[in-house]
XYZ file of C-alpha atoms in Angstrom:
516
model
C 0.000 0.000 0.000
C 2.842 2.370 0.888
C 4.469 1.551 -2.474
C 1.256 2.524 -4.299
C 1.125 5.776 -2.320
C 4.735 6.603 -3.195
C 4.053 5.793 -6.862
C 0.905 7.938 -6.862
C 2.647 10.867 -5.178
C 5.651 10.782 -7.517
C 3.523 10.476 -10.658
C 1.115 13.201 -9.530
C 4.000 15.625 -8.973
C 5.068 15.064 -12.574
C 1.588 15.090 -14.148
C 0.406 18.226 -12.335
C 3.794 19.815 -11.737
C 3.835 22.224 -14.663
C 1.424 24.532 -16.459
C 3.198 23.536 -19.667
C 1.265 20.398 -20.634
C 3.930 19.151 -23.052
C 6.546 19.369 -20.314
C 4.211 17.628 -17.853
C 3.559 14.762 -20.289
C 7.255 14.433 -21.098
C 8.286 14.288 -17.420
C 5.392 11.937 -16.600
C 6.582 9.540 -19.290
C 10.131 9.610 -17.897
C 8.829 8.819 -14.415
C 6.366 6.091 -15.463
C 9.034 4.269 -17.488
C 10.424 3.091 -14.165
C 7.204 1.127 -13.580
C 5.649 0.582 -17.025
C 7.518 -0.370 -20.256
C 5.950 2.425 -22.309
C 7.217 4.179 -25.447
C 4.923 7.176 -25.156
C 1.913 8.936 -23.596
C -0.928 10.663 -25.430
C -3.607 12.980 -24.024
C -6.573 13.385 -26.364
C -10.241 14.323 -26.575
C -13.005 13.080 -28.838
C -15.232 15.561 -30.686
C -18.426 13.675 -31.568
C -19.882 16.473 -33.710
C -16.841 16.164 -36.010
C -16.135 12.482 -35.482
C -12.479 13.111 -34.751
C -9.849 12.660 -32.075
C -7.897 15.799 -31.186
C -4.510 15.193 -29.596
C -3.827 17.725 -26.850
C -0.299 16.603 -26.024
C 1.939 13.652 -26.772
C 5.408 12.404 -25.910
C 6.768 9.521 -27.961
C 10.065 7.704 -28.397
C 8.630 6.492 -31.703
C 8.941 8.886 -34.678
C 5.547 10.352 -35.603
C 3.970 12.623 -38.176
C 2.806 16.072 -36.972
C -0.193 15.667 -34.664
C -1.566 19.226 -34.545
C -4.473 18.373 -36.875
C -7.494 16.257 -35.831
C -7.558 12.517 -36.589
C -10.889 11.687 -38.255
C -12.337 8.277 -37.449
C -14.172 5.759 -39.605
C -17.874 5.103 -38.779
C -16.956 1.836 -37.045
C -14.325 3.467 -34.857
C -16.669 6.351 -34.041
C -19.309 3.895 -32.862
C -16.721 2.032 -30.780
C -15.545 5.264 -29.116
C -19.080 6.474 -28.393
C -20.197 3.148 -26.877
C -17.035 2.358 -24.925
C -17.375 1.874 -21.203
C -15.553 4.149 -18.824
C -12.477 2.916 -16.991
C -9.176 1.387 -18.034
C -9.002 -0.620 -21.271
C -5.976 -2.900 -21.617
C -5.070 -4.463 -24.955
C -1.923 -6.567 -25.438
C -1.980 -6.937 -29.221
C -1.444 -3.948 -31.509
C -4.192 -4.901 -33.962
C -6.951 -5.645 -31.461
C -8.098 -2.026 -31.169
C -9.309 -0.466 -34.460
C -9.167 3.060 -32.990
C -5.503 2.559 -32.112
C -4.838 1.231 -35.611
C -6.396 4.328 -37.260
C -4.571 6.749 -34.963
C -1.275 4.924 -35.599
C -1.847 5.098 -39.346
C -2.642 8.822 -39.220
C 0.555 9.496 -37.272
C 2.726 7.253 -39.501
C 3.450 5.014 -36.524
C 3.441 1.224 -36.300
C 0.316 -0.307 -34.793
C 0.305 0.245 -31.075
C -0.511 -1.840 -28.054
C -1.528 0.130 -25.036
C -3.460 0.979 -21.908
C -6.346 3.375 -22.505
C -7.947 5.188 -19.571
C -11.108 7.311 -19.884
C -10.939 10.521 -17.883
C -13.888 12.154 -16.091
C -14.426 14.971 -13.625
C -17.767 15.546 -11.917
C -19.297 12.862 -14.167
C -18.254 14.809 -17.267
C -16.219 13.005 -19.920
C -13.004 14.898 -20.660
C -10.989 12.590 -22.892
C -8.512 9.752 -22.587
C -4.890 9.099 -21.728
C -3.139 6.420 -23.770
C 0.032 4.743 -22.573
C 1.421 2.953 -25.625
C 4.211 0.856 -27.088
C 5.107 -0.370 -30.581
C 5.712 -3.864 -29.173
C 3.138 -6.509 -28.402
C 2.592 -8.354 -25.142
C 4.587 -5.852 -23.057
C 1.791 -4.613 -20.828
C 0.341 -6.637 -17.956
C -2.714 -6.316 -15.723
C -0.400 -4.839 -13.061
C 0.569 -2.054 -15.443
C -3.120 -1.460 -16.059
C -3.783 -1.287 -12.311
C -0.984 1.255 -11.764
C -2.351 3.382 -14.603
C -5.790 3.317 -12.984
C -4.330 4.861 -9.822
C -3.497 7.978 -11.845
C -6.997 8.724 -13.097
C -7.513 11.882 -11.009
C -4.119 13.526 -11.738
C -4.515 12.917 -15.483
C -8.140 14.125 -15.374
C -7.059 17.344 -13.670
C -4.257 17.787 -16.200
C -6.522 17.344 -19.218
C -9.176 19.629 -17.690
C -6.505 22.298 -17.243
C -5.372 21.900 -20.861
C -8.928 22.268 -22.158
C -9.627 25.289 -19.953
C -6.292 26.891 -20.857
C -7.012 26.531 -24.560
C -10.465 28.008 -24.079
C -8.877 30.998 -22.347
C -6.366 31.400 -25.182
C -9.201 31.201 -27.706
C -11.188 33.841 -25.819
C -8.058 35.971 -25.575
C -7.581 35.742 -29.340
C -11.239 36.610 -29.875
C -10.909 39.559 -27.506
C -7.791 40.772 -29.320
C -9.585 40.421 -32.647
C -12.649 42.235 -31.302
C -10.432 44.950 -29.875
C -8.737 45.396 -33.245
C -12.132 45.566 -34.938
C -13.524 48.066 -32.433
C -10.399 50.203 -32.720
C -10.951 50.322 -36.471
C -14.614 51.162 -35.907
C -13.632 53.867 -33.427
C -11.315 55.392 -35.976
C -14.134 55.355 -38.528
C -16.693 56.817 -36.126
C -14.338 59.477 -34.824
C -12.950 60.261 -38.218
C -9.712 58.452 -39.041
C -9.643 60.679 -42.116
C -10.044 64.195 -40.800
C -12.573 66.053 -42.917
C -11.057 69.457 -43.666
C -7.444 68.353 -43.214
C -6.553 69.929 -46.563
C -8.592 73.099 -46.097
C -9.975 74.623 -42.897
C -8.023 72.326 -40.553
C -4.809 72.444 -42.540
C -2.896 74.399 -39.854
C -4.319 72.172 -37.110
C -3.238 68.962 -38.880
C 0.247 70.353 -39.414
C 0.495 70.877 -35.650
C -0.837 67.337 -35.100
C 1.925 65.969 -37.342
C 4.506 67.936 -35.380
C 3.473 66.837 -31.890
C 2.098 63.295 -32.442
C 5.477 61.438 -32.482
C 6.510 63.071 -29.182
C 5.341 62.406 -25.617
C 4.512 66.057 -24.938
C 1.153 66.858 -23.367
C -1.305 68.658 -25.648
C -4.011 71.214 -24.892
C -6.896 71.379 -27.375
C -9.019 74.512 -27.266
C -12.056 75.552 -29.231
C -15.794 75.964 -28.989
C -18.108 73.099 -28.152
C -18.662 70.799 -31.110
C -15.596 71.725 -33.192
C -14.185 68.177 -33.067
C -11.626 68.190 -30.254
C -12.122 64.460 -29.658
C -11.470 63.744 -33.339
C -8.167 65.637 -33.144
C -7.258 63.766 -29.930
C -7.848 60.481 -31.776
C -5.645 61.680 -34.629
C -2.806 62.546 -32.242
C -3.014 59.200 -30.421
C -3.224 57.002 -33.522
C -0.373 58.913 -35.183
C 1.863 58.555 -32.124
C 4.234 55.862 -30.889
C 1.572 55.022 -28.301
C -1.017 53.951 -30.879
C -0.748 50.286 -29.817
C -1.594 51.336 -26.257
C -5.018 52.342 -24.933
C -6.766 55.640 -25.595
C -8.852 56.279 -22.476
C -11.357 59.139 -22.388
C -12.785 61.003 -19.405
C -15.344 63.798 -19.434
C -14.294 65.804 -16.380
C -17.701 67.438 -16.156
C -19.654 64.184 -16.052
C -18.773 63.186 -12.464
C -19.163 64.670 -9.013
C -15.956 65.562 -7.195
C -15.885 62.337 -5.142
C -16.701 60.102 -8.090
C -14.158 61.841 -10.302
C -11.321 60.941 -7.912
C -12.388 57.304 -8.089
C -12.738 57.410 -11.878
C -9.330 58.983 -12.443
C -7.240 57.323 -9.752
C -9.241 54.212 -8.796
C -10.096 53.055 -5.289
C -9.374 50.260 -2.857
C -11.975 47.903 -1.448
C -13.750 49.542 1.485
C -12.467 53.054 0.664
C -16.026 54.363 0.870
C -19.586 53.090 1.140
C -20.294 50.945 -1.897
C -16.637 50.177 -2.670
C -17.133 46.411 -2.485
C -14.024 45.673 -4.554
C -10.848 47.385 -5.667
C -11.040 49.261 -8.948
C -8.421 50.538 -11.365
C -8.806 54.179 -12.363
C -8.531 55.688 -15.830
C -4.862 56.547 -15.312
C -3.997 52.895 -14.672
C -6.070 51.802 -17.654
C -4.277 54.334 -19.854
C -0.799 53.112 -18.810
C 1.409 53.004 -21.888
C -1.121 54.996 -23.890
C -3.015 58.276 -23.882
C -5.548 59.800 -21.482
C -7.966 62.276 -23.068
C -9.346 64.678 -20.445
C -12.327 66.393 -22.038
C -13.923 69.488 -20.463
C -10.714 70.159 -18.527
C -12.135 73.396 -17.136
C -14.677 71.404 -15.087
C -11.969 69.665 -13.025
C -12.350 70.495 -9.280
C -9.390 72.086 -7.506
C -8.823 68.980 -5.350
C -8.502 66.809 -8.448
C -6.247 69.435 -10.031
C -3.772 69.012 -7.154
C -3.662 65.230 -7.644
C -3.348 65.617 -11.405
C -0.405 67.969 -10.908
C 1.403 65.279 -8.913
C 0.845 62.762 -11.698
C 2.312 65.178 -14.232
C 5.312 65.907 -12.008
C 6.134 62.433 -10.677
C 4.197 59.946 -12.820
C 2.671 58.489 -9.634
C -0.925 58.045 -8.489
C -2.558 56.721 -5.343
C -5.947 55.046 -5.335
C -8.669 56.461 -3.121
C -8.236 54.720 0.237
C -4.850 53.373 -0.802
C -1.348 54.121 0.431
C 0.818 52.377 -2.131
C 2.109 54.651 -4.934
C 1.404 53.327 -8.431
C 3.712 54.279 -11.292
C 1.958 55.248 -14.536
C 3.230 56.169 -17.983
C 0.510 58.274 -19.572
C 0.397 61.035 -22.162
C -2.342 63.572 -21.500
C -4.393 65.336 -24.124
C -6.604 67.910 -22.419
C -9.484 69.724 -24.092
C -11.644 72.647 -23.092
C -13.971 75.264 -24.531
C -13.361 77.558 -21.570
C -10.727 80.272 -21.167
C -8.382 78.683 -18.632
C -6.267 81.835 -18.333
C -9.318 83.729 -17.116
C -10.108 80.875 -14.727
C -6.578 81.189 -13.308
C -7.244 84.879 -12.605
C -10.542 83.958 -10.934
C -8.784 81.321 -8.777
C -10.788 78.370 -10.161
C -7.907 76.791 -12.085
C -4.341 76.255 -10.907
C -1.739 78.239 -12.814
C 0.973 75.612 -12.306
C -1.330 72.933 -13.733
C -2.071 75.099 -16.764
C 1.662 75.481 -17.376
C 2.100 71.693 -17.182
C -0.758 70.914 -19.545
C -0.346 73.770 -21.985
C 2.906 72.402 -23.424
C 1.632 72.354 -26.991
C -1.667 74.214 -27.436
C -3.759 73.574 -30.547
C -6.737 75.815 -31.215
C -9.421 74.276 -33.421
C -11.263 77.005 -35.336
C -15.075 77.067 -35.316
C -16.965 75.939 -38.391
C -17.870 79.505 -39.308
C -14.152 80.169 -39.914
C -13.718 77.161 -42.176
C -16.792 77.170 -44.356
C -14.797 75.610 -47.186
C -15.042 72.349 -45.196
C -18.847 72.366 -45.128
C -19.437 70.603 -48.501
C -17.084 67.738 -47.605
C -18.584 67.453 -44.120
C -22.122 67.414 -45.521
C -21.362 64.515 -47.878
C -19.429 62.688 -45.134
C -22.333 62.920 -42.677
C -24.897 61.947 -45.315
C -22.901 58.788 -46.115
C -22.533 57.935 -42.429
C -26.210 58.473 -41.589
C -27.347 56.456 -44.623
C -25.392 53.494 -43.258
C -26.808 54.096 -39.783
C -30.393 54.220 -41.093
C -29.769 51.326 -43.507
C -30.912 53.526 -46.382
C -29.694 52.608 -49.862
C -30.782 55.660 -51.869
C -28.437 58.624 -51.691
C -30.567 61.794 -51.947
C -29.569 64.687 -54.197
C -29.197 68.069 -52.512
C -31.826 70.635 -53.420
C -30.726 73.636 -55.477
C -29.205 76.251 -53.200
C -29.049 73.888 -50.199
C -25.273 73.976 -49.952
C -25.237 77.782 -50.141
C -27.882 77.827 -47.420
C -25.708 75.667 -45.165
C -22.616 77.755 -45.872
C -24.510 80.903 -44.907
C -25.630 79.493 -41.558
C -23.830 80.774 -38.444
C -23.221 77.281 -36.895
C -23.134 78.142 -33.175
C -22.974 74.386 -32.465
C -20.193 73.846 -35.015
C -19.576 70.431 -36.612
C -21.762 68.613 -34.084
C -24.687 70.847 -34.993
C -24.066 70.265 -38.695
C -24.181 66.498 -38.118
C -27.449 66.814 -36.207
C -29.007 68.968 -38.920
C -27.989 66.460 -41.611
C -29.594 63.679 -39.550
C -32.754 65.737 -39.044
C -33.002 66.465 -42.775
C -32.593 62.764 -43.656
C -35.264 61.739 -41.131
C -37.709 64.249 -42.612
C -36.724 63.190 -46.119
C -37.869 59.597 -45.542
C -41.502 60.707 -45.688
C -40.982 62.605 -48.946
C -41.826 61.291 -52.400
C -39.155 59.393 -54.283
C -36.546 61.555 -56.057
C -37.387 64.541 -53.837
C -34.145 66.473 -53.252
C -32.788 66.847 -49.739
C -33.493 70.303 -48.374
C -32.975 72.274 -45.194
C -36.089 74.417 -45.242
C -36.463 74.059 -41.471
C -33.543 76.485 -41.116
C -35.318 79.830 -40.857
C -34.124 83.088 -42.325
C -33.483 84.392 -38.809
C -30.990 81.593 -38.262
C -29.119 82.260 -41.496
C -26.767 85.230 -41.582
C -24.196 86.544 -43.996
C -20.896 84.785 -44.142
C -18.913 87.935 -43.432
C -20.773 89.368 -40.436
C -19.719 86.813 -37.813
C -16.118 86.384 -38.927
C -14.831 89.550 -37.351
C -15.580 88.522 -33.798
C -12.698 89.503 -31.530
C -12.314 86.096 -29.899
C -11.975 84.461 -33.324
C -9.418 86.985 -34.535
C -7.286 86.448 -31.429
C -6.905 82.756 -32.281
C -6.446 83.305 -36.010
C -3.111 82.649 -37.712
C -2.012 84.975 -40.514
C -2.770 82.260 -43.076
C -6.289 81.871 -41.659
C -6.899 85.619 -41.875
C -5.636 85.720 -45.473
C -7.739 82.677 -46.345
C -10.897 84.278 -44.949
C -10.241 87.501 -46.818
C -9.681 85.689 -50.128
C -12.854 83.634 -49.601
C -14.858 86.824 -48.946
C -13.600 88.363 -52.194
C -14.323 85.150 -54.133
C -17.877 85.153 -52.816
C -18.213 88.760 -53.896
C -16.975 87.921 -57.420
C -18.992 84.722 -57.664
C -15.832 82.622 -57.740
C -14.387 84.490 -60.719
C -10.606 84.931 -60.548
C -9.558 86.580 -63.813
C -10.859 89.710 -65.526
C -11.523 93.276 -64.482
C -14.192 92.189 -62.012
C -12.335 89.056 -60.874
C -10.869 88.380 -57.435
C -7.266 88.834 -58.643
C -8.024 92.386 -59.766
C -9.803 93.214 -56.501
C -6.842 91.893 -54.480
C -4.246 93.508 -56.739
C -2.621 90.176 -57.634
C -1.765 88.401 -60.872
C -4.307 85.569 -61.445
C -1.583 82.897 -61.388
C -0.220 84.354 -58.123
C -3.699 84.242 -56.604
C -4.240 80.635 -57.726
C -0.886 79.638 -56.237
C -1.793 81.377 -52.962
C -5.211 79.670 -52.932
C -3.648 76.265 -53.521
C -1.202 76.844 -50.667
C -4.009 77.897 -48.322
C -6.273 75.021 -49.348
C -8.928 77.160 -51.047
C -10.643 75.186 -53.771
C -10.956 76.712 -57.225
C -11.803 75.616 -60.745
C -12.802 71.935 -60.998
C -11.970 71.357 -57.346
C -14.482 73.997 -56.329
C -17.103 72.462 -58.625
C -16.451 69.048 -57.078
C -17.171 70.451 -53.615
């Protein structure tokens, strides 16, 4: 009895001694050779829906063909497998087991004699372990009895293999899903920035400059101009693009909840904290953290954020252990943080830390040349969303109507208006052009009137100011460049010089203007 216990203990340590199943099978075979004259061990499962045996791991002193592919059984062998009794099956002759013969043939091995043991856990069939040899009459009932002692260790081993492979499969699926969703996110957020060649040309040049670096970025601009789209562009153009892009709306949480969201909390840190939780900084480790509505951040959170920027260290709410994080921050706001510093509602030292590379995104009213491209982009997107196949034609004058609108809600408002127009259009007769008649005359103003606002001029580059002036003149001349009443004459430029300047500034003309 003590000998059986020693044998069981030694074999169990080998069978369950490693998470690497191939190593465990190899070491088990080496140990069992002292007691059983085997040439190899095979762990396998049977898949009845496919009628095949799948080898999970095998060690063999006999040369074999690759065993990574399933071994498909004949109808007779399938019936034998499915009707076999549980327990240990001992066969002395190599040709007395048709299943063994077919497996041997598939692996380019001689016919095998062996000891086959069915494995179960909690009355659930898991598979079999086969102890085999290429010689006949080598196994005895005693060898079969010793093998039977090892049912539980082998069952645990095969259960672990199956579970491990399921986890790997789920991990692969998760990675594939993540890749798919990242691609979808890029599409939804605008992987191709509409206006990159025209109204956002200066912005995209700044994105190209800062993206490869680890510098923090401050995005400013009115609500709805597309700050999140620019943040996506910076992240996915950076060396951190394989890491996470984590987004936080600083105005969406109360002060207490915001601390937990940003820095995480430990179990029991406050009422309702039933488990520890990683914060957004930890989740963004190795990637980028996008802090939207930065001006809404409470002063207490500003202090903690300043420490992260200085030391790269956070502490969870209720925790005492410092946690090192490597995060690039892209902050965004529509508020004037300099004024907030004067009012004492935003820390000056934090502004200095975040405002390393400021990028101002101009409002839609200052980049009306982007409106045609944005209109067609949003129509295409909404058609897919609504599962509509017919692409409506714009009504005469509709584009001019949109370009004359003031757009207080910027690109987001334009998207909403396109969606509203498409919803209303569904009830129209077939071939009815898409119109925006719900925009009243009171809402539509001249293009020029709102472009001289002081706050816009303060953020305008010289190229933007020149571009706006040229566009005003072109509107006045009806797009005409040459001639006594053309834009070149009004501006005092040679027509070719004006065209060159327009091309540099991204102002469409000629066929390009007609295309828009």
